[in-house]
Coordinates of C-alpha atoms in Angstrom, one line a residue:
M1 CA -10.1 -11.1 24.0
N2 CA -9.7 -7.7 23.9
I3 CA -7.7 -7.0 20.6
F4 CA -6.9 -3.2 21.5
K5 CA -4.6 -3.5 24.4
Y6 CA -1.1 -5.2 24.5
L7 CA -1.1 -8.4 26.3
S8 CA 1.7 -8.2 28.9
A9 CA 2.5 -12.1 29.1
L10 CA 3.1 -11.4 25.2
L11 CA 4.8 -8.2 25.3
P12 CA 8.0 -9.4 23.7
I13 CA 6.6 -10.9 21.0
L14 CA 4.8 -7.9 20.1
V15 CA 7.6 -5.6 20.7
L16 CA 9.2 -7.7 17.7
M17 CA 6.6 -6.6 15.5
G18 CA 8.0 -3.1 15.7
I19 CA 11.1 -4.1 14.0
L20 CA 10.5 -1.2 11.4
Y21 CA 10.4 2.3 12.8
S22 CA 10.4 3.9 9.4
C23 CA 12.5 3.0 6.1
S24 CA 15.4 5.2 7.7
I25 CA 17.9 4.7 9.5
N26 CA 16.1 5.0 12.6
E27 CA 15.2 1.6 12.7
S28 CA 15.3 -0.5 16.0
L29 CA 16.2 -3.8 14.4
M30 CA 15.2 -6.2 17.5
D31 CA 15.3 -9.6 16.1
T32 CA 13.0 -11.6 13.7
P33 CA 10.3 -13.4 15.0
T34 CA 10.5 -17.3 14.5
P35 CA 8.6 -20.1 15.0
E36 CA 10.6 -20.7 18.4
L37 CA 8.9 -17.7 19.8
I38 CA 5.5 -18.2 18.2
T39 CA 4.4 -21.7 18.4
N40 CA 0.8 -21.7 18.2
E41 CA -2.8 -19.9 17.5
D42 CA -3.0 -18.0 20.5
D43 CA 0.7 -16.6 20.2
L44 CA -0.3 -15.8 16.6
E45 CA -3.4 -14.1 17.8
A46 CA -1.3 -11.9 20.0
V47 CA 0.9 -10.8 17.2
I48 CA -2.5 -9.7 15.3
H49 CA -4.3 -8.0 18.1
G50 CA -0.6 -5.8 18.4
A51 CA -0.9 -5.1 14.6
Y52 CA -4.3 -3.5 15.2
A53 CA -3.4 -2.0 18.3
R54 CA -0.9 0.5 16.4
F55 CA -3.7 2.2 15.1
N56 CA -5.4 3.3 18.1
D57 CA -2.2 4.6 19.6
A58 CA -1.8 8.4 20.1
A59 CA 0.6 8.6 17.4
A60 CA -1.9 7.3 15.2
F61 CA -5.9 8.1 14.7
K62 CA -6.4 8.9 18.4
F63 CA -4.4 12.1 18.5
Q64 CA -1.6 12.9 15.8
G65 CA -3.2 11.3 12.8
M66 CA -6.7 12.8 14.2
M67 CA -5.1 16.6 14.0
M68 CA -3.9 15.7 10.3
L69 CA -7.0 14.3 9.3
M70 CA -9.5 16.8 10.8
L71 CA -7.6 20.1 10.6
M72 CA -6.3 20.3 7.0
A73 CA -9.6 20.4 5.5
D74 CA -12.2 23.6 5.0
D75 CA -14.8 22.0 7.1
L76 CA -13.3 22.1 10.8
Y77 CA -11.0 24.4 12.7
S78 CA -8.8 24.8 15.8
D79 CA -7.9 28.1 18.0
A80 CA -6.6 25.7 20.6
G81 CA -2.8 26.5 19.9
S82 CA -0.2 23.9 20.7
E83 CA 0.0 20.9 18.8
F84 CA -3.4 22.1 17.1
G85 CA -1.9 25.1 15.7
P86 CA 0.6 24.0 13.3
F87 CA -2.4 22.4 11.2
A88 CA -5.2 24.9 11.8
N89 CA -2.8 27.8 10.8
R90 CA -1.1 25.9 8.1
S91 CA 2.3 26.4 9.7
L92 CA 3.2 22.7 9.7
S93 CA 6.4 21.2 8.8
G94 CA 7.8 17.6 8.1
V95 CA 8.4 17.9 11.9
N96 CA 4.7 17.5 12.5
T97 CA 4.0 14.4 10.3
A98 CA 6.4 11.7 11.6
T99 CA 4.2 10.0 14.3
F100 CA 1.6 9.2 11.7
W101 CA 4.0 8.1 9.2
N102 CA 6.2 6.1 11.8
Q103 CA 2.9 4.5 13.1
F104 CA 1.9 3.4 9.5
Y105 CA 5.4 2.0 9.0
F106 CA 5.3 0.1 12.4
S107 CA 2.2 -1.6 11.0
I108 CA 3.6 -2.6 7.6
A109 CA 6.7 -4.0 9.6
S110 CA 4.0 -6.3 11.6
A111 CA 2.0 -7.4 8.6
N112 CA 5.3 -8.5 6.8
A113 CA 6.6 -10.1 10.0
L114 CA 3.2 -11.8 10.3
L115 CA 3.3 -13.1 6.6
K116 CA 6.7 -14.7 7.3
I117 CA 5.5 -16.2 10.5
V118 CA 2.4 -17.9 8.7
D119 CA 4.9 -19.3 6.0
D120 CA 6.9 -20.7 8.7
L121 CA 4.3 -22.2 11.0
D122 CA 2.5 -25.3 10.6
L123 CA -1.3 -24.5 12.0
D124 CA -4.5 -25.0 10.9
P125 CA -4.9 -24.0 7.4
A126 CA -7.8 -21.8 8.2
V127 CA -6.4 -20.0 10.9
E128 CA -3.1 -19.5 8.7
K129 CA -5.5 -18.2 5.8
R130 CA -7.1 -15.8 7.8
A131 CA -4.1 -14.5 9.6
A132 CA -2.3 -14.0 6.1
G133 CA -5.6 -12.1 5.0
E134 CA -5.0 -9.7 7.8
A135 CA -1.6 -9.3 7.3
Y136 CA -2.7 -8.1 3.4
F137 CA -5.1 -6.1 4.7
L138 CA -3.3 -4.1 7.6
R139 CA -0.3 -3.3 4.9
A140 CA -2.9 -1.9 2.4
F141 CA -4.4 -0.2 4.7
S142 CA -1.2 1.5 5.9
Y143 CA 0.1 2.1 2.5
Y144 CA -3.3 3.7 1.2
Y145 CA -3.1 6.3 4.1
L146 CA 0.8 6.8 3.6
V147 CA 0.1 7.2 -0.4
R148 CA -2.7 9.7 0.2
L149 CA -0.8 11.9 2.7
Y150 CA 2.6 11.9 1.5
G151 CA 2.4 10.8 -2.1
P152 CA 4.9 8.3 -3.4
V153 CA 6.5 6.4 -0.4
P154 CA 8.9 3.6 0.2
L155 CA 7.3 0.2 -0.4
R156 CA 8.7 -2.5 2.1
L157 CA 7.1 -5.9 1.3
D158 CA 9.3 -8.2 3.2
A159 CA 10.4 -8.8 6.8
V160 CA 13.2 -6.9 8.0
D161 CA 16.6 -9.0 9.1
I162 CA 20.0 -8.0 9.4
N163 CA 20.6 -8.1 5.5
S164 CA 17.8 -5.9 4.8
N165 CA 18.1 -2.5 2.8
F166 CA 17.2 -0.1 5.4
Y167 CA 17.4 3.1 3.1
L168 CA 14.6 2.6 0.4
P169 CA 14.0 5.2 -2.0
R170 CA 10.3 6.6 -2.9
S171 CA 8.0 4.3 -5.2
P172 CA 6.4 5.6 -7.7
L173 CA 2.7 6.7 -7.1
D174 CA 1.5 3.9 -9.7
E175 CA 3.7 1.3 -7.9
V176 CA 2.1 2.1 -4.5
Y177 CA -1.2 1.9 -5.7
A178 CA -0.7 -1.1 -7.9
Q179 CA 0.8 -2.9 -4.3
I180 CA -2.5 -1.7 -2.7
F181 CA -4.6 -3.2 -5.3
D182 CA -2.8 -6.5 -5.0
D183 CA -3.0 -6.9 -1.2
L184 CA -6.5 -5.7 -0.9
K185 CA -7.4 -8.4 -3.4
K186 CA -5.4 -11.1 -1.9
A187 CA -7.1 -10.1 1.5
S188 CA -10.6 -10.3 0.0
A189 CA -9.6 -14.1 -1.2
R190 CA -8.5 -15.2 2.6
L191 CA -10.4 -13.0 4.8
P192 CA -13.9 -14.3 6.4
L193 CA -17.2 -12.4 5.7
Y194 CA -18.5 -10.1 8.4
S195 CA -21.0 -12.7 9.3
A196 CA -18.6 -15.5 10.1
I197 CA -16.5 -13.4 12.7
P198 CA -17.3 -13.8 16.4
A199 CA -18.6 -10.9 18.2
G200 CA -15.7 -10.8 20.6
E201 CA -13.6 -9.9 17.4
L202 CA -15.7 -6.9 16.3
G203 CA -13.0 -4.8 14.6
R204 CA -11.1 -7.3 12.7
A205 CA -11.0 -7.0 8.9
S206 CA -13.7 -8.8 7.0
K207 CA -13.6 -9.8 3.2
G208 CA -16.3 -6.9 3.0
A209 CA -13.6 -4.7 4.6
A210 CA -11.2 -5.5 2.2
Q211 CA -13.5 -5.3 -0.8
A212 CA -14.8 -1.8 0.6
L213 CA -11.2 -0.5 0.9
L214 CA -10.7 -1.4 -2.5
A215 CA -13.3 0.1 -4.3
H216 CA -12.3 3.2 -2.1
A217 CA -8.7 3.1 -3.6
L218 CA -9.7 2.2 -7.3
L219 CA -12.1 5.3 -7.2
T220 CA -9.3 7.5 -5.6
Y221 CA -6.7 6.4 -8.3
G222 CA -9.2 7.1 -11.0
N223 CA -9.4 10.7 -9.7
Q224 CA -5.7 10.8 -9.8
L225 CA -5.5 9.6 -13.2
S226 CA -8.1 12.1 -14.4
L227 CA -6.5 15.0 -12.8
K228 CA -3.2 14.0 -14.8
G229 CA -5.1 13.9 -17.9
G230 CA -4.9 10.0 -18.1
N231 CA -7.9 7.6 -18.5
P232 CA -9.3 6.6 -15.3
D233 CA -12.4 4.3 -17.0
E234 CA -11.0 0.9 -16.1
R235 CA -10.4 2.0 -12.3
Y236 CA -13.8 3.5 -12.1
T237 CA -15.1 0.7 -13.7
Q238 CA -13.5 -1.6 -11.0
A239 CA -14.9 0.8 -8.1
V240 CA -18.4 -0.1 -9.2
V241 CA -18.0 -3.8 -9.3
Y242 CA -16.2 -4.0 -5.8
A243 CA -18.8 -1.3 -4.5
D244 CA -21.3 -3.8 -5.9
S245 CA -19.5 -6.8 -4.4
V246 CA -20.0 -5.4 -0.9
I247 CA -23.7 -3.8 -1.6
N248 CA -25.2 -7.5 -3.0
S249 CA -23.0 -9.4 -0.1
N250 CA -26.0 -8.3 2.0
E251 CA -23.7 -8.8 4.9
Y252 CA -24.2 -4.8 5.7
I253 CA -27.1 -2.6 6.0
L254 CA -27.7 1.0 6.5
I255 CA -29.3 1.4 9.9
N256 CA -32.3 3.1 10.2
S257 CA -31.5 5.8 12.7
F258 CA -28.3 8.0 11.6
A259 CA -27.9 8.8 15.1
D260 CA -27.6 5.1 16.3
L261 CA -24.1 5.0 14.5
F262 CA -22.8 7.2 17.1
N263 CA -24.7 5.9 20.2
L264 CA -22.4 4.0 22.5
D265 CA -25.1 1.8 23.9
K266 CA -25.8 0.5 20.4
E267 CA -22.1 0.4 19.0
A268 CA -22.1 -3.4 18.2
D269 CA -25.4 -3.0 16.1
A270 CA -23.4 0.3 14.5
Y271 CA -21.2 -2.5 12.8
D272 CA -24.1 -3.7 10.6
E273 CA -23.2 -0.6 8.6
V274 CA -19.6 0.4 9.6
I275 CA -17.4 -2.0 7.4
F276 CA -14.2 -1.3 8.9
G277 CA -13.5 1.1 12.0
I278 CA -10.5 1.8 14.8
R279 CA -11.9 0.4 17.8
F280 CA -11.3 2.1 21.0
Q281 CA -12.6 0.9 24.4
V282 CA -12.5 2.6 27.9
D283 CA -9.2 1.2 29.2
N284 CA -9.3 0.3 33.0
Q285 CA -5.7 -0.1 33.1
S286 CA -4.2 2.8 31.7
R287 CA -5.4 6.6 31.8
A288 CA -5.3 9.5 29.5
Q289 CA -3.0 9.6 26.5
P290 CA -1.5 5.9 27.1
S291 CA -4.7 4.4 27.3
A292 CA -7.0 2.5 24.7
G293 CA -9.6 4.8 25.0
S294 CA -10.2 7.6 22.5
E295 CA -10.3 11.4 22.9
F296 CA -12.6 12.6 20.3
A297 CA -15.5 13.3 22.5
L298 CA -12.9 15.6 24.4
R299 CA -11.5 17.2 21.3
F300 CA -15.1 17.9 19.5
M301 CA -17.2 18.8 22.5
A302 CA -16.9 22.3 24.2
P303 CA -15.7 22.9 27.6
V304 CA -19.6 24.2 28.7
T305 CA -21.1 21.1 27.6
A306 CA -21.6 19.0 30.6
G307 CA -21.9 15.2 30.6
V308 CA -20.5 14.7 27.2
T309 CA -16.9 12.7 28.2
G310 CA -15.2 11.0 31.0
R311 CA -13.8 14.5 31.9
A312 CA -14.3 15.8 35.4
N313 CA -18.0 17.1 35.2
G314 CA -18.0 15.4 31.8
T315 CA -17.1 18.2 29.7
G316 CA -15.1 18.7 26.7
A317 CA -12.4 20.7 25.6
G318 CA -13.6 22.3 22.3
S319 CA -10.3 21.8 20.3
I320 CA -11.7 21.3 17.1
R321 CA -15.1 22.7 15.8
P322 CA -17.0 23.3 12.5
M323 CA -16.5 26.2 10.7
P324 CA -19.5 28.6 10.9
W325 CA -19.9 28.5 7.2
V326 CA -20.2 24.6 7.3
A327 CA -23.0 24.3 9.9
D328 CA -24.9 27.2 8.0
F329 CA -24.7 25.6 4.7
Y330 CA -26.0 22.5 5.9
R331 CA -29.2 24.6 6.7
T332 CA -29.7 25.6 3.1
G333 CA -31.0 24.1 -0.2
D334 CA -31.6 20.2 0.2
Y335 CA -30.9 20.1 3.5
V336 CA -33.9 22.1 5.2
T337 CA -37.4 22.7 3.9
G338 CA -40.0 25.4 5.6
T339 CA -39.2 28.5 7.1
D340 CA -39.2 30.1 10.7
A341 CA -41.1 27.8 13.1
G342 CA -42.1 25.1 10.3
R343 CA -38.6 24.7 9.2
V344 CA -37.3 21.0 9.2
L345 CA -33.7 20.1 9.2
D346 CA -31.9 16.9 7.4
F347 CA -31.9 14.8 10.9
R348 CA -28.3 14.3 10.1
N349 CA -27.8 17.9 11.0
E350 CA -28.8 17.2 14.4
V351 CA -26.6 14.5 14.8
S352 CA -23.5 15.8 13.2
F353 CA -23.9 19.5 14.8
Y354 CA -24.5 19.1 18.4
P355 CA -27.8 21.2 18.9
K356 CA -27.8 22.1 22.6
G357 CA -26.5 20.7 25.8
V358 CA -26.3 21.6 29.6
S359 CA -23.4 23.1 31.5
T360 CA -22.1 22.0 34.7
T361 CA -24.4 24.1 36.5
G362 CA -27.5 23.0 34.8
S363 CA -28.4 25.6 32.4
T364 CA -29.1 25.4 28.7
V365 CA -26.3 25.8 26.3
I366 CA -27.0 26.9 22.8
M367 CA -24.7 26.2 20.1
Y368 CA -24.1 28.5 16.9
P369 CA -26.0 29.1 14.5
D370 CA -29.2 28.6 16.7
I371 CA -30.6 31.7 18.3
A372 CA -33.6 30.0 20.5
G373 CA -33.6 30.7 24.2
A374 CA -33.1 33.9 26.2
G375 CA -30.6 34.2 28.8
Q376 CA -28.7 30.8 27.9
T377 CA -25.2 30.3 27.8
R378 CA -24.0 30.3 24.3
V379 CA -21.3 28.7 22.1
P380 CA -20.1 30.8 19.5
S381 CA -19.3 28.0 17.1
A382 CA -21.0 24.6 16.3
L383 CA -19.6 21.3 17.5
V384 CA -19.6 18.0 16.0
G385 CA -21.9 15.8 17.9
K386 CA -20.8 12.6 17.0
Y387 CA -18.5 11.8 19.8
I388 CA -20.2 11.7 23.2
D389 CA -19.2 9.3 26.1
P390 CA -20.2 10.3 29.6
N391 CA -19.2 6.9 31.0
G392 CA -15.4 7.3 29.8
K393 CA -13.0 6.7 32.5
D394 CA -11.2 10.5 32.1
E395 CA -10.6 12.9 29.2
R396 CA -8.6 11.0 26.8
N397 CA -10.1 7.5 27.6
N398 CA -13.3 7.2 26.2
G399 CA -15.1 4.6 24.0
N400 CA -16.0 6.3 20.7
D401 CA -14.6 4.3 17.6
F402 CA -13.3 6.0 14.6
F403 CA -15.3 4.7 11.5
V404 CA -12.9 4.4 8.3
I405 CA -15.9 3.1 5.9
R406 CA -19.4 2.7 6.2
L407 CA -22.0 1.0 3.9
A408 CA -23.3 4.6 3.2
E409 CA -19.8 5.4 1.5
I410 CA -19.8 2.5 -0.5
Y411 CA -23.3 3.6 -2.2
L412 CA -21.7 7.3 -2.8
I413 CA -18.6 5.8 -4.2
K414 CA -20.7 3.7 -6.7
A415 CA -22.7 6.9 -7.8
E416 CA -19.5 8.8 -8.1
A417 CA -17.8 6.2 -10.0
L418 CA -20.6 5.9 -12.3
N419 CA -21.0 9.3 -12.7
E420 CA -17.3 9.6 -13.8
L421 CA -18.1 7.1 -16.2
N422 CA -21.2 8.2 -17.8
G423 CA -22.7 11.3 -16.0
P424 CA -25.7 11.1 -13.6
T425 CA -27.3 8.0 -14.8
L426 CA -30.4 6.7 -13.4
T427 CA -28.0 3.9 -11.5
A428 CA -25.9 6.7 -10.1
V429 CA -28.9 8.7 -8.8
D430 CA -30.4 5.4 -7.2
A431 CA -27.2 5.0 -5.3
F432 CA -26.9 8.4 -4.1
N433 CA -30.8 8.4 -3.2
M434 CA -30.0 5.5 -0.9
V435 CA -28.2 7.4 1.7
R436 CA -30.8 10.3 1.2
A437 CA -33.4 7.8 2.0
R438 CA -31.9 6.7 5.4
A439 CA -31.3 10.0 6.3
R440 CA -35.1 10.7 5.9
K441 CA -35.8 8.1 8.4
A442 CA -34.6 10.3 11.1
N443 CA -35.1 9.0 14.6
G444 CA -38.6 7.0 13.8
T445 CA -40.5 10.0 12.8
P446 CA -39.8 10.4 8.9
R447 CA -39.1 13.6 7.6
A448 CA -39.4 15.2 4.0
V449 CA -35.8 16.1 3.8
P450 CA -33.3 15.3 2.1
A451 CA -35.5 14.8 -1.0
D452 CA -34.6 12.3 -3.5
I453 CA -32.9 13.8 -6.8
P454 CA -35.4 12.8 -9.3
A455 CA -35.3 10.8 -12.2
S456 CA -36.1 13.7 -14.3
H457 CA -32.9 15.7 -13.2
T458 CA -30.9 18.0 -15.7
F459 CA -27.7 18.0 -13.7
T460 CA -24.4 17.6 -15.7
K461 CA -21.6 15.1 -14.5
A462 CA -20.0 18.3 -13.0
Q463 CA -23.2 19.6 -11.0
F464 CA -23.8 15.7 -9.8
R465 CA -20.1 15.5 -8.8
M466 CA -20.7 18.8 -6.6
K467 CA -23.8 16.8 -5.0
I468 CA -21.9 14.4 -4.4
F469 CA -19.4 16.2 -2.8
E470 CA -21.9 18.0 -0.6
E471 CA -23.4 15.2 0.4
R472 CA -20.4 13.5 1.6
G473 CA -19.7 16.7 3.5
L474 CA -22.6 16.0 5.8
E475 CA -22.5 12.4 5.9
F476 CA -19.0 12.1 7.2
I477 CA -18.3 15.6 9.0
G478 CA -15.6 14.3 11.7
E479 CA -15.0 11.1 10.0
G480 CA -11.7 12.1 8.5
Q481 CA -12.9 11.9 4.9
R482 CA -12.7 15.6 3.7
W483 CA -9.2 16.6 3.2
F484 CA -9.2 13.2 0.9
D485 CA -12.2 14.2 -1.1
L486 CA -10.9 17.7 -1.7
V487 CA -7.6 16.8 -2.9
R488 CA -8.9 13.7 -5.0
M489 CA -12.1 15.5 -6.5
Q490 CA -12.2 17.4 -9.7
H491 CA -12.8 21.2 -9.7
P492 CA -16.3 22.1 -11.0
S493 CA -14.9 23.6 -13.9
D494 CA -11.4 22.9 -14.5
P495 CA -10.8 19.2 -15.1
T496 CA -6.9 20.1 -14.2
K497 CA -7.3 21.0 -10.7
T498 CA -9.1 19.8 -7.5
M499 CA -11.9 20.2 -5.2
Y500 CA -9.3 21.5 -2.9
E501 CA -8.2 24.4 -5.1
Y502 CA -11.8 25.6 -5.9
Q503 CA -12.7 25.7 -2.2
F504 CA -9.5 27.2 -0.8
L505 CA -8.5 29.6 -3.7
E506 CA -11.8 30.3 -4.9
E507 CA -14.9 29.8 -3.3
L508 CA -14.2 30.5 0.5
P509 CA -12.2 33.5 -0.3
K510 CA -15.2 35.4 -1.5
A511 CA -16.5 38.5 0.5
K512 CA -19.7 36.2 1.5
Y513 CA -17.9 34.1 3.5
P514 CA -16.6 37.0 6.7
K515 CA -13.3 36.1 7.9
V516 CA -14.0 37.2 11.4
L517 CA -15.9 34.0 13.5
P518 CA -19.4 35.1 14.8
V519 CA -20.1 36.5 18.2
W520 CA -23.8 37.0 20.3
Q521 CA -25.5 39.9 19.9
A522 CA -27.7 39.7 22.8
A523 CA -29.4 43.4 22.4
Q524 CA -30.5 42.1 18.6
N525 CA -30.8 38.4 19.4
K526 CA -29.0 37.1 16.8
W527 CA -25.6 36.6 15.5
S528 CA -23.1 38.9 14.2
N529 CA -22.5 37.3 11.3
S530 CA -23.3 34.0 9.3
F531 CA -21.2 31.8 6.5
A532 CA -17.7 32.5 8.3
V533 CA -14.5 31.0 7.7
Y534 CA -11.7 30.7 10.0
A535 CA -9.0 33.2 8.3
K536 CA -6.0 31.2 9.1
S537 CA -7.4 28.2 7.4
L538 CA -7.0 29.9 4.1
N539 CA -3.2 30.3 4.1
V540 CA -2.4 27.7 1.6
I541 CA -0.7 27.3 -1.9
V542 CA -0.7 24.8 -4.2
P543 CA 0.7 22.7 -5.0
K544 CA 2.1 22.5 -1.5
F545 CA -0.9 21.8 0.5
L546 CA -2.1 18.8 -1.9
L547 CA 0.1 16.9 0.3
F548 CA 1.7 16.7 3.6
P549 CA 5.4 16.9 3.7
V550 CA 7.6 13.8 4.3
P551 CA 8.9 13.7 7.7
T552 CA 12.2 15.6 8.2
T553 CA 13.5 12.6 10.3
E554 CA 13.1 10.4 7.1
L555 CA 14.8 13.0 4.7
L556 CA 18.0 13.3 6.8
Q557 CA 18.5 9.7 7.7
N558 CA 17.7 8.1 4.5
P559 CA 20.0 9.0 2.1
S560 CA 17.9 7.2 -0.5
I561 CA 15.3 10.0 -0.3
G562 CA 17.2 13.1 0.8
M563 CA 16.2 16.5 1.8
E564 CA 16.1 17.5 -1.9
N565 CA 13.2 14.9 -2.5
Q566 CA 10.9 16.5 0.1
N567 CA 7.1 17.3 -1.3
A568 CA 6.6 20.3 -3.9
G569 CA 6.7 23.5 -1.7
W570 CA 7.5 22.1 1.4

């Protein structure tokens, strides 16, 4: 059964799951699901599938959420205008953030209703146990995104009926995180191991997914406590415990070739490392935005690169691109060895940044910052190369998934939490080096880069934190992690400030980062500059840009919040 498409025969059931549009008067209270409507395991499965389908909607990770996650960090930019402009140019408002907010509250409504349904039904206890586990996971997943994006948010923990209070206030940050932790622990106790989930249910939550997300949330909450001058040690310690639980379960591996993670022909095998992802599949019943396919290939690949999407001629749109400084940075330091013709890059560079392609006329296309080849078509920016699907149905209907958390991140979570507790100990460095060891395997021909950090290193805690930040920047580019890392990780020298403040207000404004994007200078056979920054991305102030604005509709329609309780600066 395809869990990512609505089942037309059971559409009325799935509509009922959308009973909560948000926490405002804008809710559409249809009814409360009852055992009369959902009477067997097939009906229950349809409800669960509909809850997962919330996430691959255009209002969520497929498009609106993608823009929020990708374009507000320091590594990607867009000059495409239209819907992309408010995020790329930092001119957004609460009008631009409503759809992602609403979609998460749809999911929360589905989870709450699912928990009530399970209580009311009399089915196989194992089926009910797993259904409840998925409900707890989906609710925690939704609140974890909400609290990181918007800060304090309304906590709704019961299924909606006619007697429900539709106007909930924003709950304190601590309460929201406490609920996330509690839900993920309940999910972990009820969900099956990844190895016990049938192949046809790829993408459903597992025990490992709950524990991985819990490790991530504990680390993030510890970061928040630290920035506020609190004591985060308990949270960091717990983050290590849950990270170790995932690692030691032996349910997941770092697959040998980094490139295979993003090869659609090997997608099922990628989930030996991908602990949880948002699943997209080419949808033959629908097309374009309403389809269950993704549009990452369209957005990340350039219009002159053919054979990369399901679009006519297989081209992209180039809506979202890496900033030149990022592509240049990962050709320096630990990520390169040798010079000129003998230069060898970290293999992840060749996957994360699309090196060269073919145009619709068959000529070679060279991407920034490469210079090799005379008379070629040149794209004056790097491209993210992780999302390619020449077999998609159309430009917005491809099969590339969105990876939420992978085993590589679990090793880096462990390294970071241990570093925050005790500095760069041998155990912390060993966890970090696991990710580099896989990178060195390349595509079957091992490389010397990136080298392990040696046991004899002299890094301070702040320096090792920066190493982790940089490593995450290459490992997860285009996977929606960078903005979260910027706003949760600590400034290199000021424990009261974030990495976001360091990058946007101190580092990138420096003169060594040109504010004019590069152009090809044919006469000199070189690009006009390097390490360039998209200037409009620097239009930030703090604390305003450490959170997204609460949707304007929510503020206007929910008197328990009101316009006066918008996030600072918005």
